[in-house]
Amino acid sequence: MKIAIVGFGVSGAALLMSLNIAGKLDGDTQVDIFDPNNEPASGLAYGKDANHLFVNAFPTAMSLNPENKYEFSNWLESHYPEYDSRADLVPRTVFGEYAHERLTFLLEKENISHYKKEIADAVVLKEAASTSYLLEDLNGEQYGAYDYLFLAVGNPPYNDFYDLNGLENYIHNPYPVVEKLNGIEQDTKVAIIGSSLTAFDLVNYLSHEKDLQHPIGIFTVVPSFNSLRVPPYQGAALTYSLDRNWLEKEALEHKGVVPLDRIIDTIQQDLKANAIDLAAIRKKYDPADLEGTYHAYFNQEHPELSKLQAYIARLSEHLGDLYMSLSKEDQRRYHLDYAPLFNHYLVRLAPDAVANMYQLWNQEQLFVVPDLIDVNKNNTFALKSNSGGTYEADVVINASGFAFNTDRIGDNNPLLKNLLDKGFLLDKDKRGILVTWPECQVISQRYGQLDTCFFIGPWISNTHYGNNNVKALVEKAHEIVQKYMDS
């Protein structure tokens, strides 16, 4: 059997680990991995970069071993004892070091090859009941044929809301920051567009590594920040209802879908059973500005929020199933009415990064403009706010998140561009790639469902909802290998 894995960040690493755990690397199996990155298993997110960029999950949620959730935390205790392996948010480079070490022994196997090549095209080969895949790199060299193809091609391109890409002194993709931000001088006026986790990364790096003479500007259209990750919940087991058995029962009662109102009602019942007062939590932890955010969190305990975050962690295990159980109309309604609130508590900020940003703001080394409406450039950039202010910047750094519209891929990813163009892959509502659920099998225009071709990672987040974390990717990789590959 021949297997190809295209992409070797966290998703590709998780697939290789799961193949090994499932015993599918034994015998005559040959695995070829394709990724031009010199840092296997880390990708841009966890590759060599500044130590001031932190993960936003506890170590127990970041194991690459699906059968041992403590593998990374145990590794952390032996390699970096200065960190609390249960509660600290560690530098991303530390996780990258663990991932690299954990995968090295597999890459040394004779039947596993890592080609530092970028794959640009793939072809389906059909012979009677047999399906295989031929790959081609940017130079036209071909590989295969493969019995199984795993596409784990990483992140979409970044949004460009103000059409700045290509302009001098505009940094569209800021990673790795040690390279992309290296040329920023002390007298540079820096503006950051967006209030995502990336914005906190950038402020953390610039404030620690660059002695800037001018305050850093954060420009956003979102007036509030996400919640912070507080110490893990240590109380009694929580009531949780929305597992797959509940979903199957509800779908049977409602003609194959689960009404969004039933999900909301059941969550509210769970919250009541767990004595989680969401209204009180929102009143305390939903401030609209940086000062309010800081004072809501620091120098106090957070038992209520800790319990809510623990419940959300349970909910996160079933997000893909819950999302795909909804009707199209209920999916639309979820995004309009509930997603902003849910994401406020799902995507959590590192407390140290928020404290650093607040101290900078308090010392007038940082300012926040929450109503950006336009950016123009002549000699320098002019950023305009809805309230009438105009701000000058020498360098603008993008932190506005990913663009999942497949029409905007352009030259950023030649493989996806080619596969979508010829119908090997299909688009899902201009928000990612269409796959089956829960198998994550590719659906082709010509061949229909491809039972031996799987897609995993951010590009299918419109199906595998909430998959932008190590735990979700590792669990899905393990499920695919265990349940949907032939023995």
Short mmCIF file of C-alpha atoms in Angstrom, two decimals:
data_model
loop_
_atom_site.label_atom_id
_atom_site.label_comp_id
_atom_site.label_asym_id
_atom_site.label_seq_id
_atom_site.Cartn_x
_atom_site.Cartn_y
_atom_site.Cartn_z
CA MET A 1 0.00 0.00 0.00
CA LYS A 2 1.23 3.50 -0.88
CA ILE A 3 0.08 6.55 1.06
CA ALA A 4 0.72 10.23 0.31
CA ILE A 5 0.38 13.05 2.85
CA VAL A 6 0.47 16.52 1.30
CA GLY A 7 1.32 19.05 4.01
CA PHE A 8 3.28 18.41 7.17
CA GLY A 9 2.14 20.89 9.76
CA VAL A 10 0.02 19.78 12.71
CA SER A 11 -2.60 18.07 10.50
CA GLY A 12 -0.03 16.08 8.53
CA ALA A 13 1.87 15.19 11.70
CA ALA A 14 -1.35 14.02 13.37
CA LEU A 15 -2.11 11.77 10.40
CA LEU A 16 1.34 10.19 10.47
CA MET A 17 1.12 9.63 14.22
CA SER A 18 -2.31 8.02 13.85
CA LEU A 19 -1.14 5.78 11.02
CA ASN A 20 1.66 4.56 13.27
CA ILE A 21 -0.60 4.01 16.30
CA ALA A 22 -3.09 2.10 14.13
CA GLY A 23 -0.31 -0.23 12.91
CA LYS A 24 -0.76 0.90 9.31
CA LEU A 25 2.95 1.67 8.82
CA ASP A 26 3.89 -1.97 9.16
CA GLY A 27 4.45 -4.48 6.39
CA ASP A 28 4.73 -3.24 2.82
CA THR A 29 3.24 0.22 3.42
CA GLN A 30 5.13 3.17 1.91
CA VAL A 31 4.32 6.71 3.09
CA ASP A 32 5.48 9.75 1.13
CA ILE A 33 5.14 13.16 2.77
CA PHE A 34 5.30 16.35 0.71
CA ASP A 35 6.04 19.72 2.30
CA PRO A 36 8.76 22.25 1.39
CA ASN A 37 9.07 23.40 5.01
CA ASN A 38 12.36 22.47 6.69
CA GLU A 39 10.65 22.09 10.06
CA PRO A 40 8.51 18.95 9.88
CA ALA A 41 5.39 18.76 12.02
CA SER A 42 5.46 22.41 13.09
CA GLY A 43 4.32 24.50 10.13
CA LEU A 44 4.34 28.30 10.29
CA ALA A 45 2.30 28.36 13.50
CA TYR A 46 4.84 26.44 15.57
CA GLY A 47 8.08 26.87 13.63
CA LYS A 48 11.20 28.74 14.69
CA ASP A 49 10.13 32.22 15.71
CA ALA A 50 10.14 34.65 18.64
CA ASN A 51 9.65 33.27 22.15
CA HIS A 52 7.03 35.94 22.81
CA LEU A 53 4.39 34.16 20.71
CA PHE A 54 2.26 31.89 22.89
CA VAL A 55 -0.13 29.01 22.27
CA ASN A 56 -3.67 29.63 23.51
CA ALA A 57 -4.41 26.15 24.87
CA PHE A 58 -3.28 24.27 27.95
CA PRO A 59 -0.61 21.56 27.39
CA THR A 60 -3.12 18.77 28.10
CA ALA A 61 -5.05 19.87 24.99
CA MET A 62 -2.02 19.81 22.68
CA SER A 63 -0.78 16.23 22.61
CA LEU A 64 -0.06 14.79 19.16
CA ASN A 65 -0.75 11.34 20.57
CA PRO A 66 -4.51 10.68 20.37
CA GLU A 67 -4.20 7.91 22.96
CA ASN A 68 -2.30 9.95 25.55
CA LYS A 69 -3.51 13.49 26.18
CA TYR A 70 -0.66 14.02 28.67
CA GLU A 71 2.16 13.29 26.24
CA PHE A 72 3.01 16.96 25.60
CA SER A 73 2.58 17.97 29.26
CA ASN A 74 4.83 15.07 30.34
CA TRP A 75 7.39 16.11 27.74
CA LEU A 76 7.15 19.67 29.01
CA GLU A 77 7.87 18.59 32.60
CA SER A 78 11.08 16.86 31.56
CA HIS A 79 12.31 19.44 29.02
CA TYR A 80 10.99 22.73 30.44
CA PRO A 81 10.31 22.24 34.17
CA GLU A 82 10.01 26.01 34.63
CA TYR A 83 6.50 25.80 33.12
CA ASP A 84 3.40 24.50 34.87
CA SER A 85 2.48 21.60 32.59
CA ARG A 86 -1.19 21.83 33.57
CA ALA A 87 -1.91 25.54 33.37
CA ASP A 88 0.80 27.53 31.53
CA LEU A 89 0.44 28.82 27.98
CA VAL A 90 3.88 28.10 26.57
CA PRO A 91 5.74 29.65 23.60
CA ARG A 92 4.70 28.23 20.26
CA THR A 93 8.30 27.31 19.53
CA VAL A 94 8.27 24.95 22.53
CA PHE A 95 5.34 23.01 21.07
CA GLY A 96 7.14 22.99 17.70
CA GLU A 97 10.20 21.49 19.38
CA TYR A 98 8.06 18.76 20.94
CA ALA A 99 6.32 18.03 17.62
CA HIS A 100 9.63 17.82 15.77
CA GLU A 101 11.10 15.48 18.38
CA ARG A 102 7.99 13.31 18.48
CA LEU A 103 7.97 12.81 14.70
CA THR A 104 11.71 12.39 14.10
CA PHE A 105 11.76 8.68 14.91
CA LEU A 106 8.99 8.04 12.38
CA LEU A 107 10.80 9.96 9.63
CA GLU A 108 13.79 7.68 10.17
CA LYS A 109 11.79 4.63 9.14
CA GLU A 110 12.84 3.17 5.78
CA ASN A 111 9.27 3.13 4.48
CA ILE A 112 8.63 6.83 5.20
CA SER A 113 10.00 9.56 2.92
CA HIS A 114 9.76 13.32 3.41
CA TYR A 115 10.04 15.16 0.09
CA LYS A 116 10.71 18.88 0.58
CA LYS A 117 8.63 19.63 -2.48
CA GLU A 118 5.47 21.65 -3.06
CA ILE A 119 2.80 19.63 -4.81
CA ALA A 120 1.00 21.62 -7.51
CA ASP A 121 -1.40 19.08 -9.04
CA ALA A 122 -3.03 15.69 -8.55
CA VAL A 123 -4.79 13.28 -10.88
CA VAL A 124 -7.33 10.55 -10.10
CA LEU A 125 -6.50 7.24 -11.80
CA LYS A 126 -9.53 4.99 -12.21
CA GLU A 127 -9.17 1.34 -13.22
CA ALA A 128 -12.32 -0.76 -12.77
CA ALA A 129 -13.08 -0.68 -9.01
CA SER A 130 -9.61 0.59 -8.14
CA THR A 131 -8.77 4.25 -7.49
CA SER A 132 -5.28 5.71 -7.12
CA TYR A 133 -3.66 9.15 -7.26
CA LEU A 134 -0.78 10.68 -9.16
CA LEU A 135 0.93 13.81 -7.78
CA GLU A 136 3.03 16.44 -9.54
CA ASP A 137 5.31 19.06 -7.96
CA LEU A 138 6.00 22.62 -9.11
CA ASN A 139 8.79 21.41 -11.39
CA GLY A 140 6.61 18.85 -13.15
CA GLU A 141 8.10 15.80 -11.43
CA GLN A 142 5.52 13.09 -10.79
CA TYR A 143 5.02 10.78 -7.80
CA GLY A 144 2.76 7.78 -7.26
CA ALA A 145 0.49 6.09 -7.88
CA TYR A 146 -0.93 6.21 -4.32
CA ASP A 147 -3.69 4.08 -2.85
CA TYR A 148 -4.52 6.73 -0.25
CA LEU A 149 -4.15 10.51 -0.48
CA PHE A 150 -4.35 12.81 2.54
CA LEU A 151 -4.56 16.54 1.86
CA ALA A 152 -3.40 18.55 4.88
CA VAL A 153 -2.37 21.72 3.09
CA GLY A 154 -2.54 24.25 5.93
CA ASN A 155 -4.03 27.67 6.35
CA PRO A 156 -5.95 29.82 3.83
CA PRO A 157 -4.47 33.17 2.79
CA TYR A 158 -4.99 36.20 5.01
CA ASN A 159 -7.84 38.63 4.47
CA ASP A 160 -7.04 41.87 2.66
CA PHE A 161 -10.07 44.04 3.44
CA TYR A 162 -8.42 47.28 2.27
CA ASP A 163 -6.65 46.03 -0.90
CA LEU A 164 -3.18 46.67 0.49
CA ASN A 165 -1.38 43.51 -0.59
CA GLY A 166 1.67 44.33 -2.68
CA LEU A 167 2.11 47.87 -1.36
CA GLU A 168 5.50 48.81 0.01
CA ASN A 169 5.72 48.62 3.82
CA TYR A 170 2.53 46.59 4.08
CA ILE A 171 3.15 43.18 5.72
CA HIS A 172 0.33 40.89 4.62
CA ASN A 173 1.41 37.66 6.36
CA PRO A 174 3.43 38.50 9.48
CA TYR A 175 4.82 35.01 10.21
CA PRO A 176 7.53 34.22 11.05
CA VAL A 177 7.73 37.57 12.82
CA VAL A 178 11.49 37.36 13.35
CA GLU A 179 11.83 37.53 9.56
CA LYS A 180 8.84 39.61 8.46
CA LEU A 181 9.22 42.30 11.16
CA ASN A 182 12.99 42.32 11.27
CA GLY A 183 13.33 45.55 9.26
CA ILE A 184 11.18 47.68 11.57
CA GLU A 185 13.33 50.48 13.02
CA GLN A 186 12.96 52.43 16.29
CA ASP A 187 11.42 55.47 14.63
CA THR A 188 8.84 53.47 12.64
CA LYS A 189 5.16 54.26 13.19
CA VAL A 190 3.45 50.85 13.25
CA ALA A 191 -0.25 50.12 12.70
CA ILE A 192 -1.79 46.65 13.16
CA ILE A 193 -5.10 45.86 11.46
CA GLY A 194 -7.25 43.46 13.48
CA SER A 195 -7.80 42.39 17.09
CA SER A 196 -7.30 38.64 16.64
CA LEU A 197 -4.79 36.41 18.42
CA THR A 198 -2.28 37.51 15.78
CA ALA A 199 -2.56 41.13 16.91
CA PHE A 200 -1.57 40.12 20.44
CA ASP A 201 1.36 38.15 19.02
CA LEU A 202 2.55 41.21 17.12
CA VAL A 203 2.25 43.61 20.05
CA ASN A 204 4.02 41.13 22.31
CA TYR A 205 6.89 40.76 19.86
CA LEU A 206 7.26 44.45 18.99
CA SER A 207 7.15 45.60 22.61
CA HIS A 208 9.78 43.09 23.73
CA GLU A 209 12.10 43.11 20.72
CA LYS A 210 11.78 46.62 19.22
CA ASP A 211 12.39 49.79 21.19
CA LEU A 212 9.80 51.80 19.27
CA GLN A 213 9.70 55.56 19.73
CA HIS A 214 6.05 55.86 18.68
CA PRO A 215 3.02 54.10 20.19
CA ILE A 216 1.72 51.03 18.36
CA GLY A 217 -1.77 51.41 16.88
CA ILE A 218 -4.37 48.61 16.91
CA PHE A 219 -7.08 49.29 14.30
CA THR A 220 -10.17 47.13 14.18
CA VAL A 221 -13.88 47.06 13.40
CA VAL A 222 -14.53 44.78 16.41
CA PRO A 223 -14.85 46.93 19.55
CA SER A 224 -14.28 44.14 22.10
CA PHE A 225 -11.57 41.56 22.77
CA ASN A 226 -11.99 37.83 23.30
CA SER A 227 -12.14 36.32 26.77
CA LEU A 228 -8.94 35.23 28.52
CA ARG A 229 -7.92 31.68 29.28
CA VAL A 230 -8.18 31.34 33.04
CA PRO A 231 -6.74 28.48 35.17
CA PRO A 232 -8.37 25.11 34.42
CA TYR A 233 -11.53 24.04 36.23
CA GLN A 234 -10.84 21.65 39.12
CA GLY A 235 -14.36 20.95 40.38
CA ALA A 236 -16.80 18.07 40.10
CA ALA A 237 -17.64 16.50 36.74
CA LEU A 238 -19.95 18.68 34.69
CA THR A 239 -23.32 17.71 33.30
CA TYR A 240 -23.02 17.47 29.51
CA SER A 241 -25.78 16.25 27.19
CA LEU A 242 -24.88 16.99 23.56
CA ASP A 243 -22.92 13.87 22.62
CA ARG A 244 -23.39 11.76 19.48
CA ASN A 245 -26.10 9.61 21.08
CA TRP A 246 -28.13 12.74 21.84
CA LEU A 247 -27.57 14.03 18.29
CA GLU A 248 -28.69 10.76 16.70
CA LYS A 249 -31.84 10.66 18.84
CA GLU A 250 -32.71 14.28 18.03
CA ALA A 251 -32.05 13.83 14.30
CA LEU A 252 -34.34 10.80 14.26
CA GLU A 253 -37.11 12.83 15.87
CA HIS A 254 -36.69 15.81 13.52
CA LYS A 255 -36.42 14.17 10.07
CA GLY A 256 -32.63 14.09 9.83
CA VAL A 257 -31.72 17.50 11.26
CA VAL A 258 -31.42 18.91 14.77
CA PRO A 259 -33.17 22.28 15.25
CA LEU A 260 -30.85 25.00 16.51
CA ASP A 261 -33.44 25.87 19.17
CA ARG A 262 -33.17 22.34 20.59
CA ILE A 263 -29.39 22.70 20.86
CA ILE A 264 -29.70 26.11 22.53
CA ASP A 265 -32.36 24.83 24.96
CA THR A 266 -30.24 21.80 25.90
CA ILE A 267 -27.15 23.95 26.45
CA GLN A 268 -29.20 26.23 28.70
CA GLN A 269 -30.43 23.20 30.65
CA ASP A 270 -26.83 21.98 31.06
CA LEU A 271 -25.68 25.42 32.21
CA LYS A 272 -28.47 25.50 34.80
CA ALA A 273 -27.61 21.98 36.02
CA ASN A 274 -23.97 23.05 36.37
CA ALA A 275 -24.89 26.30 38.17
CA ILE A 276 -23.28 28.36 35.40
CA ASP A 277 -24.89 31.81 35.28
CA LEU A 278 -24.13 32.97 31.76
CA ALA A 279 -25.84 36.35 32.23
CA ALA A 280 -23.67 37.13 35.26
CA ILE A 281 -20.53 35.97 33.46
CA ARG A 282 -21.34 38.14 30.48
CA LYS A 283 -21.94 41.17 32.69
CA LYS A 284 -18.51 40.74 34.26
CA TYR A 285 -16.44 39.44 31.35
CA ASP A 286 -17.82 41.22 28.27
CA PRO A 287 -16.16 44.65 28.57
CA ALA A 288 -15.84 46.59 25.34
CA ASP A 289 -12.42 48.13 25.86
CA LEU A 290 -8.89 47.16 26.86
CA GLU A 291 -9.04 48.77 30.30
CA GLY A 292 -12.32 47.05 31.12
CA THR A 293 -10.95 43.72 29.90
CA TYR A 294 -7.88 44.06 32.08
CA HIS A 295 -9.75 45.01 35.25
CA ALA A 296 -12.29 42.21 34.75
CA TYR A 297 -9.56 39.55 34.84
CA PHE A 298 -6.49 40.44 36.81
CA ASN A 299 -5.79 40.09 40.53
CA GLN A 300 -8.86 37.96 41.19
CA GLU A 301 -10.15 34.39 40.95
CA HIS A 302 -12.47 33.20 38.17
CA PRO A 303 -14.36 30.07 39.30
CA GLU A 304 -17.49 30.86 37.26
CA LEU A 305 -15.61 31.54 34.03
CA SER A 306 -13.35 28.54 34.62
CA LYS A 307 -16.41 26.30 34.83
CA LEU A 308 -17.89 27.83 31.66
CA GLN A 309 -14.61 27.29 29.79
CA ALA A 310 -14.59 23.66 30.95
CA TYR A 311 -18.12 23.20 29.61
CA ILE A 312 -17.14 24.80 26.30
CA ALA A 313 -14.19 22.39 26.12
CA ARG A 314 -16.66 19.50 26.31
CA LEU A 315 -18.84 21.18 23.70
CA SER A 316 -15.82 21.67 21.44
CA GLU A 317 -15.41 17.90 21.14
CA HIS A 318 -18.71 17.76 19.23
CA LEU A 319 -18.75 21.06 17.33
CA GLY A 320 -18.40 19.43 13.92
CA ASP A 321 -21.26 17.02 14.59
CA LEU A 322 -23.46 19.76 16.04
CA TYR A 323 -22.83 22.16 13.17
CA MET A 324 -23.43 19.54 10.49
CA SER A 325 -26.66 18.45 12.15
CA LEU A 326 -28.20 21.88 11.50
CA SER A 327 -30.30 22.81 8.51
CA LYS A 328 -28.87 25.41 6.12
CA GLU A 329 -31.18 28.05 7.54
CA ASP A 330 -30.17 27.20 11.11
CA GLN A 331 -26.49 27.34 10.16
CA ARG A 332 -27.08 30.82 8.78
CA ARG A 333 -29.00 31.83 11.91
CA TYR A 334 -26.25 30.43 14.14
CA HIS A 335 -23.63 32.60 12.43
CA LEU A 336 -25.81 35.69 12.75
CA ASP A 337 -27.20 35.28 16.27
CA TYR A 338 -24.86 33.04 18.27
CA ALA A 339 -21.40 32.66 16.70
CA PRO A 340 -20.02 36.04 17.93
CA LEU A 341 -20.92 35.25 21.55
CA PHE A 342 -19.72 31.65 21.33
CA ASN A 343 -16.41 32.63 19.73
CA HIS A 344 -15.88 35.28 22.41
CA TYR A 345 -15.53 32.46 24.95
CA LEU A 346 -14.19 29.73 22.65
CA VAL A 347 -11.14 31.62 21.34
CA ARG A 348 -9.20 32.70 24.41
CA LEU A 349 -6.30 35.07 24.86
CA ALA A 350 -3.11 34.49 26.81
CA PRO A 351 -3.34 36.56 30.05
CA ASP A 352 0.32 37.62 29.87
CA ALA A 353 -0.21 39.04 26.38
CA VAL A 354 -3.29 41.00 27.51
CA ALA A 355 -1.50 42.31 30.61
CA ASN A 356 1.41 43.43 28.44
CA MET A 357 -0.94 45.21 26.03
CA TYR A 358 -2.73 46.95 28.90
CA GLN A 359 0.52 48.15 30.45
CA LEU A 360 1.61 49.53 27.07
CA TRP A 361 -1.75 51.29 26.69
CA ASN A 362 -1.49 52.70 30.23
CA GLN A 363 1.99 54.03 29.44
CA GLU A 364 0.73 55.57 26.17
CA GLN A 365 2.88 53.19 24.12
CA LEU A 366 -0.20 51.66 22.48
CA PHE A 367 -3.62 52.91 21.39
CA VAL A 368 -6.73 51.16 20.08
CA VAL A 369 -9.03 52.48 17.33
CA PRO A 370 -12.19 50.30 17.28
CA ASP A 371 -13.94 51.80 14.23
CA LEU A 372 -11.55 51.61 11.28
CA ILE A 373 -13.28 52.28 7.95
CA ASP A 374 -10.51 52.84 5.37
CA VAL A 375 -6.76 52.72 4.70
CA ASN A 376 -5.01 54.74 1.98
CA LYS A 377 -1.37 55.15 1.06
CA ASN A 378 0.64 57.96 -0.49
CA ASN A 379 4.10 58.31 1.00
CA THR A 380 2.79 56.89 4.26
CA PHE A 381 -0.43 55.09 5.26
CA ALA A 382 -3.50 57.02 6.39
CA LEU A 383 -5.95 55.01 8.51
CA LYS A 384 -9.39 56.58 8.90
CA SER A 385 -11.91 55.89 11.66
CA ASN A 386 -15.67 56.22 11.56
CA SER A 387 -15.48 58.76 14.38
CA GLY A 388 -13.49 61.12 12.16
CA GLY A 389 -9.89 60.50 13.18
CA THR A 390 -7.03 59.95 10.70
CA TYR A 391 -3.84 58.21 11.81
CA GLU A 392 -0.49 58.06 10.05
CA ALA A 393 1.66 54.91 9.87
CA ASP A 394 4.92 54.01 8.14
CA VAL A 395 4.26 50.26 8.30
CA VAL A 396 0.92 48.43 8.37
CA ILE A 397 0.82 44.82 9.57
CA ASN A 398 -2.13 42.58 8.79
CA ALA A 399 -3.77 40.62 11.63
CA SER A 400 -7.28 40.34 10.20
CA GLY A 401 -7.62 36.56 9.99
CA PHE A 402 -8.01 34.08 7.15
CA ALA A 403 -9.97 34.37 3.89
CA PHE A 404 -11.82 31.10 3.26
CA ASN A 405 -13.37 32.20 -0.06
CA THR A 406 -11.84 29.81 -2.59
CA ASP A 407 -12.20 32.41 -5.35
CA ARG A 408 -9.42 34.39 -3.64
CA ILE A 409 -6.80 31.67 -3.49
CA GLY A 410 -4.96 33.06 -6.52
CA ASP A 411 -1.29 32.08 -6.55
CA ASN A 412 -1.13 31.49 -2.80
CA ASN A 413 -1.79 27.78 -3.18
CA PRO A 414 -1.26 26.35 -6.70
CA LEU A 415 -2.44 22.89 -5.64
CA LEU A 416 -5.85 24.03 -4.40
CA LYS A 417 -6.21 26.41 -7.32
CA ASN A 418 -5.59 23.61 -9.84
CA LEU A 419 -7.72 21.01 -8.05
CA LEU A 420 -10.67 23.37 -7.70
CA ASP A 421 -10.36 24.53 -11.30
CA LYS A 422 -10.67 21.03 -12.70
CA GLY A 423 -13.26 19.79 -10.21
CA PHE A 424 -11.00 17.37 -8.32
CA LEU A 425 -12.12 19.43 -5.29
CA LEU A 426 -15.43 21.24 -4.89
CA ASP A 427 -16.11 24.50 -3.11
CA LYS A 428 -18.53 24.70 -0.19
CA ASP A 429 -20.56 27.93 -0.26
CA LYS A 430 -17.43 30.02 -1.00
CA ARG A 431 -16.24 29.23 2.52
CA GLY A 432 -13.85 26.34 2.09
CA ILE A 433 -13.64 22.84 0.63
CA LEU A 434 -16.57 20.41 0.40
CA VAL A 435 -16.05 17.03 2.09
CA THR A 436 -18.26 14.31 3.52
CA TRP A 437 -18.99 14.26 7.22
CA PRO A 438 -17.74 12.75 9.47
CA GLU A 439 -15.33 10.95 7.13
CA CYS A 440 -13.81 14.11 5.57
CA GLN A 441 -13.62 12.37 2.20
CA VAL A 442 -13.13 14.54 -0.87
CA ILE A 443 -16.07 14.97 -3.27
CA SER A 444 -15.04 15.25 -6.91
CA GLN A 445 -16.99 16.74 -9.80
CA ARG A 446 -16.22 13.79 -12.05
CA TYR A 447 -15.81 10.85 -9.66
CA GLY A 448 -18.14 11.72 -6.81
CA GLN A 449 -17.10 10.69 -3.31
CA LEU A 450 -13.48 9.56 -3.25
CA ASP A 451 -13.36 6.99 -0.46
CA THR A 452 -9.56 6.93 -0.33
CA CYS A 453 -8.87 10.68 -0.49
CA PHE A 454 -9.25 12.70 2.74
CA PHE A 455 -8.98 16.41 3.54
CA ILE A 456 -8.11 17.66 7.02
CA GLY A 457 -7.36 21.12 8.42
CA PRO A 458 -8.65 24.71 8.36
CA TRP A 459 -9.89 24.62 4.77
CA ILE A 460 -12.77 22.34 5.83
CA SER A 461 -13.77 24.38 8.89
CA ASN A 462 -17.14 25.06 7.24
CA THR A 463 -17.75 21.34 7.82
CA HIS A 464 -15.36 20.38 10.64
CA TYR A 465 -16.47 23.44 12.58
CA GLY A 466 -14.17 24.79 15.29
CA ASN A 467 -11.14 22.80 14.11
CA ASN A 468 -8.55 25.56 14.55
CA ASN A 469 -6.75 23.81 17.41
CA VAL A 470 -4.38 20.89 17.88
CA LYS A 471 -6.82 18.75 19.85
CA ALA A 472 -9.55 18.84 17.19
CA LEU A 473 -7.10 18.05 14.37
CA VAL A 474 -5.49 15.16 16.25
CA GLU A 475 -8.85 13.63 17.14
CA LYS A 476 -10.14 13.89 13.57
CA ALA A 477 -6.94 12.40 12.11
CA HIS A 478 -7.23 9.48 14.53
CA GLU A 479 -10.90 8.94 13.66
CA ILE A 480 -10.20 8.95 9.93
CA VAL A 481 -7.37 6.43 10.20
CA GLN A 482 -9.18 4.14 12.65
CA LYS A 483 -12.65 4.15 11.11
CA TYR A 484 -12.49 5.09 7.44
CA MET A 485 -9.33 3.48 6.09
CA ASP A 486 -9.46 -0.16 5.07
CA SER A 487 -7.63 -2.51 7.43
#
